Structure formats: C-alpha cells, structure tokens
Amino acid sequence: MAGKPKLHYTNGRGKMESIRWLLAAAGVEFEEEFIETKEDLEKLRNDGSLLFQQVPMVEMDGMKMVQTRAILSYIAAKYNLYGKDLKERAWIDMYVEGTTDLMGMIMHLPFQPADVKEKNLALIIERATTRYFPVYEKALKDHGHDYLVGNKLSWADIHLLEAILMAEECKPDILSAFPLLQAFKGRTSNIPTIKKFLQPGSQRKPPTDEKSIAVVRKIFNI
C-alpha cells in the first residue's frame, strides 16, 4: 500500500494551502515536511527533487510533483472531483481559475507595503463582489443545484469555499449580497471531511502574520 502524500512547503498557507484543502476534502491523510530555512530549500533543489527549482512539491504515487495547478488537477482527477466529462471539466477549470485569481490577490496582500495595502484591500473587496462572487451566485441560481458543476461536489466547490473564507477574513460581511453563496458556504462547510479540516488542530494554516512573512522572505530571498 502506498504511503501518505508528503507535502513540502513552509508552515504557512501560500500556494500549498489549496492542495491541503483538496486532499482534506477528498478524505486523504497527508504528511508535511516543512521548509524552515534557506538550507532546507537548497537541499531539495540540490537533490533533484524540484523539477523547476520551486515549491510546492508533493510526493505522491511515486512522483515528486511540482507546479500547483498540475498537483491540484491530479488530485481532483484521482479522487473523482473533476467532473464526469470534458465539458464538466472545462467548467470546473473556469471556476477554479476565477477563484485562483481572487485568492492570488488576497495571498499577496500581507507582503505589500503599508502605503498600498489599503488601496489593494479595497480592490480585492470590489473584485470579489462585482467580478467573481456574482458569477458563482448566478451559476447556483440558474441551475438550482447544491454544487457548481454536475450537481456533485467537485474541485470547483472546494476551491470556492476556500476563496469565500479568505475573502471573509478581509471583510466579514462580504457575502451579504449573495444569499445563495451564504447557503453554499453553510452546506459545503458541513461536508464531514471539510468540517473536520475547518476544526482547530487540523492541518489548515492560519492567516499569514508578520512572523510567517519574515520566515518566507528569508527562505525565498523576497
């Protein structure tokens, strides 16, 4: 029997967090080996573990997988979270890319200088409420299902829930104009595997703070 997937990244959210979410939602237990120093990263680079000299890296099924999107696609397909046909997969991809764009903006916010942070926070809230969340609200309204694609839990739903919770950290009432997304958040948060991941003590990482920013800057020379 194959061992648990092993995740190589810093002890923070970053690009690995969506991978943690997807594995947890699929009910897959995983181990983490944290990169805590520049030397830890160099060791991975020097032993040939990183195809493009970058993390995240996931050891799984005999592979050392890199590139976030490739890792997520593999996990989604392996655990039946990637639709039943090409059309469903295309919709899942479109929805995922949208939430990835929004999450990227939120992810980079703590690393920005104070003088632009307030302006960029306002931009995140504006984009979330006028560009991204209306799309998902309309999708749920138009087909009347519990989930975004094929009336079945998919990677798109898991990614959207992660994005919603990140956006709520920026503005707690950000879903106030989106009743169907509020209901979606409640439903998906109560799926047993996801509910477990949202409990204290899980492998979900807390919001980025000054201490973790300092560690990341040091490791990656930012």
mmCIF file of C-alpha atoms in Angstrom:
data_model
loop_
_atom_site.group_PDB
_atom_site.id
_atom_site.type_symbol
_atom_site.label_atom_id
_atom_site.label_comp_id
_atom_site.label_asym_id
_atom_site.label_seq_id
_atom_site.Cartn_x
_atom_site.Cartn_y
_atom_site.Cartn_z
ATOM 1 C CA MET A 1 0.000 0.000 0.000
ATOM 2 C CA ALA A 2 1.312 3.446 -0.916
ATOM 3 C CA GLY A 3 2.225 5.783 1.904
ATOM 4 C CA LYS A 4 0.534 9.076 2.651
ATOM 5 C CA PRO A 5 1.250 12.011 0.326
ATOM 6 C CA LYS A 6 4.072 14.150 1.696
ATOM 7 C CA LEU A 7 3.830 17.920 1.229
ATOM 8 C CA HIS A 8 6.975 20.041 1.080
ATOM 9 C CA TYR A 9 6.415 23.741 1.786
ATOM 10 C CA THR A 10 6.708 26.339 4.520
ATOM 11 C CA ASN A 11 4.478 26.086 7.589
ATOM 12 C CA GLY A 12 2.019 28.580 6.118
ATOM 13 C CA ARG A 13 -0.702 28.915 3.530
ATOM 14 C CA GLY A 14 0.833 30.155 0.303
ATOM 15 C CA LYS A 15 0.360 28.027 -2.792
ATOM 16 C CA MET A 16 0.213 24.799 -0.806
ATOM 17 C CA GLU A 17 -2.983 25.660 1.058
ATOM 18 C CA SER A 18 -5.327 24.787 -1.820
ATOM 19 C CA ILE A 19 -3.557 21.419 -2.097
ATOM 20 C CA ARG A 20 -4.134 20.797 1.615
ATOM 21 C CA TRP A 21 -7.800 21.745 1.163
ATOM 22 C CA LEU A 22 -8.321 19.388 -1.770
ATOM 23 C CA LEU A 23 -6.636 16.415 -0.101
ATOM 24 C CA ALA A 24 -8.549 17.014 3.128
ATOM 25 C CA ALA A 25 -11.885 17.332 1.302
ATOM 26 C CA ALA A 26 -11.148 14.060 -0.506
ATOM 27 C CA GLY A 27 -10.562 12.422 2.872
ATOM 28 C CA VAL A 28 -6.878 11.798 2.177
ATOM 29 C CA GLU A 29 -4.474 11.915 5.122
ATOM 30 C CA PHE A 30 -1.160 13.587 4.355
ATOM 31 C CA GLU A 31 2.160 14.373 5.991
ATOM 32 C CA GLU A 32 4.044 17.647 5.851
ATOM 33 C CA GLU A 33 7.752 18.312 5.816
ATOM 34 C CA PHE A 34 8.201 21.999 6.462
ATOM 35 C CA ILE A 35 10.828 24.127 4.785
ATOM 36 C CA GLU A 36 12.053 26.266 7.677
ATOM 37 C CA THR A 37 15.354 27.621 6.378
ATOM 38 C CA LYS A 38 17.038 28.579 3.136
ATOM 39 C CA GLU A 39 19.193 25.467 3.576
ATOM 40 C CA ASP A 40 16.095 23.224 3.611
ATOM 41 C CA LEU A 41 15.052 24.666 0.249
ATOM 42 C CA GLU A 42 18.555 24.342 -1.198
ATOM 43 C CA LYS A 43 18.710 20.702 -0.144
ATOM 44 C CA LEU A 44 15.544 19.946 -2.128
ATOM 45 C CA ARG A 45 16.947 21.826 -5.111
ATOM 46 C CA ASN A 46 20.321 20.115 -4.946
ATOM 47 C CA ASP A 47 18.989 16.565 -4.625
ATOM 48 C CA GLY A 48 16.923 16.955 -7.801
ATOM 49 C CA SER A 49 13.528 16.855 -6.084
ATOM 50 C CA LEU A 50 12.256 20.081 -7.651
ATOM 51 C CA LEU A 51 11.719 19.912 -11.402
ATOM 52 C CA PHE A 52 11.792 23.703 -11.800
ATOM 53 C CA GLN A 53 13.633 24.520 -8.551
ATOM 54 C CA GLN A 54 10.354 25.644 -6.972
ATOM 55 C CA VAL A 55 7.878 24.547 -4.301
ATOM 56 C CA PRO A 56 5.190 23.469 -3.572
ATOM 57 C CA MET A 57 6.240 19.876 -4.098
ATOM 58 C CA VAL A 58 4.129 16.832 -3.273
ATOM 59 C CA GLU A 59 5.455 13.268 -3.073
ATOM 60 C CA MET A 60 2.578 11.061 -4.157
ATOM 61 C CA ASP A 61 2.114 7.811 -6.063
ATOM 62 C CA GLY A 62 5.843 7.506 -6.659
ATOM 63 C CA MET A 63 6.117 11.007 -8.147
ATOM 64 C CA LYS A 64 7.636 14.229 -6.903
ATOM 65 C CA MET A 65 5.026 16.578 -8.303
ATOM 66 C CA VAL A 66 5.537 20.314 -8.722
ATOM 67 C CA GLN A 67 3.507 23.187 -10.174
ATOM 68 C CA THR A 68 0.407 23.920 -8.116
ATOM 69 C CA ARG A 69 -2.087 23.576 -10.944
ATOM 70 C CA ALA A 70 -0.664 20.203 -12.037
ATOM 71 C CA ILE A 71 -0.792 18.858 -8.478
ATOM 72 C CA LEU A 72 -4.368 20.035 -7.950
ATOM 73 C CA SER A 73 -5.546 18.616 -11.293
ATOM 74 C CA TYR A 74 -4.025 15.235 -10.454
ATOM 75 C CA ILE A 75 -5.644 15.085 -7.014
ATOM 76 C CA ALA A 76 -9.022 16.220 -8.385
ATOM 77 C CA ALA A 77 -8.966 13.552 -11.118
ATOM 78 C CA LYS A 78 -7.702 10.796 -8.797
ATOM 79 C CA TYR A 79 -10.432 11.382 -6.213
ATOM 80 C CA ASN A 80 -13.346 11.895 -8.608
ATOM 81 C CA LEU A 81 -13.629 15.653 -8.045
ATOM 82 C CA TYR A 82 -13.066 16.672 -11.665
ATOM 83 C CA GLY A 83 -16.419 16.141 -13.402
ATOM 84 C CA LYS A 84 -17.746 13.265 -15.499
ATOM 85 C CA ASP A 85 -16.717 14.517 -18.959
ATOM 86 C CA LEU A 86 -14.688 17.138 -20.820
ATOM 87 C CA LYS A 87 -17.419 19.788 -20.660
ATOM 88 C CA GLU A 88 -17.788 19.466 -16.901
ATOM 89 C CA ARG A 89 -14.011 19.576 -16.562
ATOM 90 C CA ALA A 90 -13.908 22.769 -18.626
ATOM 91 C CA TRP A 91 -16.479 24.417 -16.338
ATOM 92 C CA ILE A 92 -14.580 23.269 -13.253
ATOM 93 C CA ASP A 93 -11.372 24.710 -14.750
ATOM 94 C CA MET A 94 -13.034 28.051 -15.485
ATOM 95 C CA TYR A 95 -14.480 28.350 -11.995
ATOM 96 C CA VAL A 96 -11.198 27.287 -10.381
ATOM 97 C CA GLU A 97 -9.179 29.796 -12.418
ATOM 98 C CA GLY A 98 -11.526 32.569 -11.304
ATOM 99 C CA THR A 99 -11.193 31.733 -7.620
ATOM 100 C CA THR A 100 -7.421 31.294 -8.079
ATOM 101 C CA ASP A 101 -7.187 34.859 -9.423
ATOM 102 C CA LEU A 102 -9.103 36.206 -6.414
ATOM 103 C CA MET A 103 -7.126 34.131 -3.911
ATOM 104 C CA GLY A 104 -3.864 35.268 -5.516
ATOM 105 C CA MET A 105 -4.776 38.894 -4.791
ATOM 106 C CA ILE A 106 -5.584 38.053 -1.171
ATOM 107 C CA MET A 107 -2.462 35.896 -0.781
ATOM 108 C CA HIS A 108 -0.144 38.704 -1.855
ATOM 109 C CA LEU A 109 -1.768 41.398 0.302
ATOM 110 C CA PRO A 110 0.222 40.762 3.540
ATOM 111 C CA PHE A 111 3.514 41.084 1.618
ATOM 112 C CA GLN A 112 2.693 44.539 0.236
ATOM 113 C CA PRO A 113 3.963 47.854 1.625
ATOM 114 C CA ALA A 114 1.633 49.616 4.038
ATOM 115 C CA ASP A 115 1.100 52.553 1.688
ATOM 116 C CA VAL A 116 -0.608 50.371 -0.970
ATOM 117 C CA LYS A 117 -2.208 47.762 1.267
ATOM 118 C CA GLU A 118 -5.387 49.731 1.988
ATOM 119 C CA LYS A 119 -5.912 50.507 -1.695
ATOM 120 C CA ASN A 120 -5.368 46.870 -2.686
ATOM 121 C CA LEU A 121 -7.689 45.607 0.069
ATOM 122 C CA ALA A 122 -10.422 47.838 -1.366
ATOM 123 C CA LEU A 123 -9.660 46.423 -4.831
ATOM 124 C CA ILE A 124 -9.966 42.845 -3.533
ATOM 125 C CA ILE A 125 -13.365 43.594 -1.995
ATOM 126 C CA GLU A 126 -14.520 45.344 -5.174
ATOM 127 C CA ARG A 127 -13.380 42.473 -7.426
ATOM 128 C CA ALA A 128 -14.861 39.807 -5.144
ATOM 129 C CA THR A 129 -18.268 41.479 -5.025
ATOM 130 C CA THR A 130 -18.541 42.682 -8.635
ATOM 131 C CA ARG A 131 -16.460 40.261 -10.733
ATOM 132 C CA TYR A 132 -16.163 36.895 -9.014
ATOM 133 C CA PHE A 133 -18.931 36.190 -6.490
ATOM 134 C CA PRO A 134 -21.751 37.286 -8.853
ATOM 135 C CA VAL A 135 -20.636 34.541 -11.277
ATOM 136 C CA TYR A 136 -20.993 31.804 -8.656
ATOM 137 C CA GLU A 137 -24.236 33.240 -7.281
ATOM 138 C CA LYS A 138 -25.714 33.237 -10.813
ATOM 139 C CA ALA A 139 -24.470 29.691 -11.507
ATOM 140 C CA LEU A 140 -26.185 28.369 -8.373
ATOM 141 C CA LYS A 141 -29.366 30.314 -9.185
ATOM 142 C CA ASP A 142 -29.529 29.254 -12.849
ATOM 143 C CA HIS A 143 -29.233 25.511 -12.337
ATOM 144 C CA GLY A 144 -30.771 25.317 -8.864
ATOM 145 C CA HIS A 145 -28.312 22.664 -7.667
ATOM 146 C CA ASP A 146 -26.292 22.478 -4.467
ATOM 147 C CA TYR A 147 -22.971 22.450 -6.314
ATOM 148 C CA LEU A 148 -21.412 24.409 -9.166
ATOM 149 C CA VAL A 149 -20.973 21.615 -11.724
ATOM 150 C CA GLY A 150 -22.980 18.436 -12.337
ATOM 151 C CA ASN A 151 -24.842 18.635 -9.009
ATOM 152 C CA LYS A 152 -21.924 16.818 -7.392
ATOM 153 C CA LEU A 153 -19.102 18.038 -5.171
ATOM 154 C CA SER A 154 -16.089 18.973 -7.278
ATOM 155 C CA TRP A 155 -12.766 20.760 -7.051
ATOM 156 C CA ALA A 156 -14.622 23.957 -8.101
ATOM 157 C CA ASP A 157 -16.764 23.876 -4.930
ATOM 158 C CA ILE A 158 -13.840 23.185 -2.606
ATOM 159 C CA HIS A 159 -11.811 25.986 -4.187
ATOM 160 C CA LEU A 160 -14.743 28.397 -3.944
ATOM 161 C CA LEU A 161 -15.276 27.676 -0.250
ATOM 162 C CA GLU A 162 -11.591 28.332 0.410
ATOM 163 C CA ALA A 163 -11.859 31.630 -1.504
ATOM 164 C CA ILE A 164 -15.012 32.656 0.384
ATOM 165 C CA LEU A 165 -13.360 32.081 3.766
ATOM 166 C CA MET A 166 -10.264 34.019 2.668
ATOM 167 C CA ALA A 167 -12.427 36.897 1.439
ATOM 168 C CA GLU A 168 -14.342 36.918 4.735
ATOM 169 C CA GLU A 169 -11.021 37.414 6.536
ATOM 170 C CA CYS A 170 -10.723 40.640 4.520
ATOM 171 C CA LYS A 171 -14.341 41.696 5.101
ATOM 172 C CA PRO A 172 -16.526 39.521 7.363
ATOM 173 C CA ASP A 173 -19.834 40.515 5.697
ATOM 174 C CA ILE A 174 -18.549 40.220 2.124
ATOM 175 C CA LEU A 175 -21.310 37.693 1.276
ATOM 176 C CA SER A 176 -24.130 39.951 2.482
ATOM 177 C CA ALA A 177 -25.487 40.474 -1.056
ATOM 178 C CA PHE A 178 -25.117 36.799 -2.037
ATOM 179 C CA PRO A 179 -27.734 34.634 -0.281
ATOM 180 C CA LEU A 180 -27.091 31.550 -2.407
ATOM 181 C CA LEU A 181 -23.361 31.716 -1.666
ATOM 182 C CA GLN A 182 -24.140 32.063 2.029
ATOM 183 C CA ALA A 183 -26.195 28.862 1.816
ATOM 184 C CA PHE A 184 -23.462 27.210 -0.280
ATOM 185 C CA LYS A 185 -20.880 28.099 2.363
ATOM 186 C CA GLY A 186 -23.050 26.533 5.064
ATOM 187 C CA ARG A 187 -23.644 23.337 3.065
ATOM 188 C CA THR A 188 -20.082 22.747 1.969
ATOM 189 C CA SER A 189 -18.612 23.639 5.374
ATOM 190 C CA ASN A 190 -20.669 20.808 6.849
ATOM 191 C CA ILE A 191 -19.449 18.083 4.492
ATOM 192 C CA PRO A 192 -17.780 15.756 7.055
ATOM 193 C CA THR A 193 -14.250 15.809 5.571
ATOM 194 C CA ILE A 194 -14.333 19.594 5.132
ATOM 195 C CA LYS A 195 -15.887 20.160 8.556
ATOM 196 C CA LYS A 196 -13.022 18.176 10.062
ATOM 197 C CA PHE A 197 -10.464 20.316 8.174
ATOM 198 C CA LEU A 198 -12.114 23.505 9.498
ATOM 199 C CA GLN A 199 -11.790 22.382 13.128
ATOM 200 C CA PRO A 200 -8.998 23.751 15.339
ATOM 201 C CA GLY A 201 -5.962 21.472 15.347
ATOM 202 C CA SER A 202 -6.284 20.414 11.700
ATOM 203 C CA GLN A 203 -3.562 20.912 9.084
ATOM 204 C CA ARG A 204 -5.300 24.042 7.780
ATOM 205 C CA LYS A 205 -2.984 27.007 8.214
ATOM 206 C CA PRO A 206 -3.902 30.313 9.896
ATOM 207 C CA PRO A 207 -3.888 33.666 8.077
ATOM 208 C CA THR A 208 -0.428 34.967 7.211
ATOM 209 C CA ASP A 209 1.077 37.054 10.025
ATOM 210 C CA GLU A 210 4.224 39.142 10.399
ATOM 211 C CA LYS A 211 6.231 36.238 11.800
ATOM 212 C CA SER A 212 5.450 33.914 8.864
ATOM 213 C CA ILE A 213 6.096 36.755 6.389
ATOM 214 C CA ALA A 214 9.589 37.200 7.852
ATOM 215 C CA VAL A 215 10.300 33.460 7.513
ATOM 216 C CA VAL A 216 9.112 33.375 3.890
ATOM 217 C CA ARG A 217 11.156 36.457 2.978
ATOM 218 C CA LYS A 218 14.257 34.872 4.439
ATOM 219 C CA ILE A 219 13.824 31.463 2.779
ATOM 220 C CA PHE A 220 12.949 32.772 -0.684
ATOM 221 C CA ASN A 221 15.048 35.958 -0.662
ATOM 222 C CA ILE A 222 11.990 38.169 -1.144
#
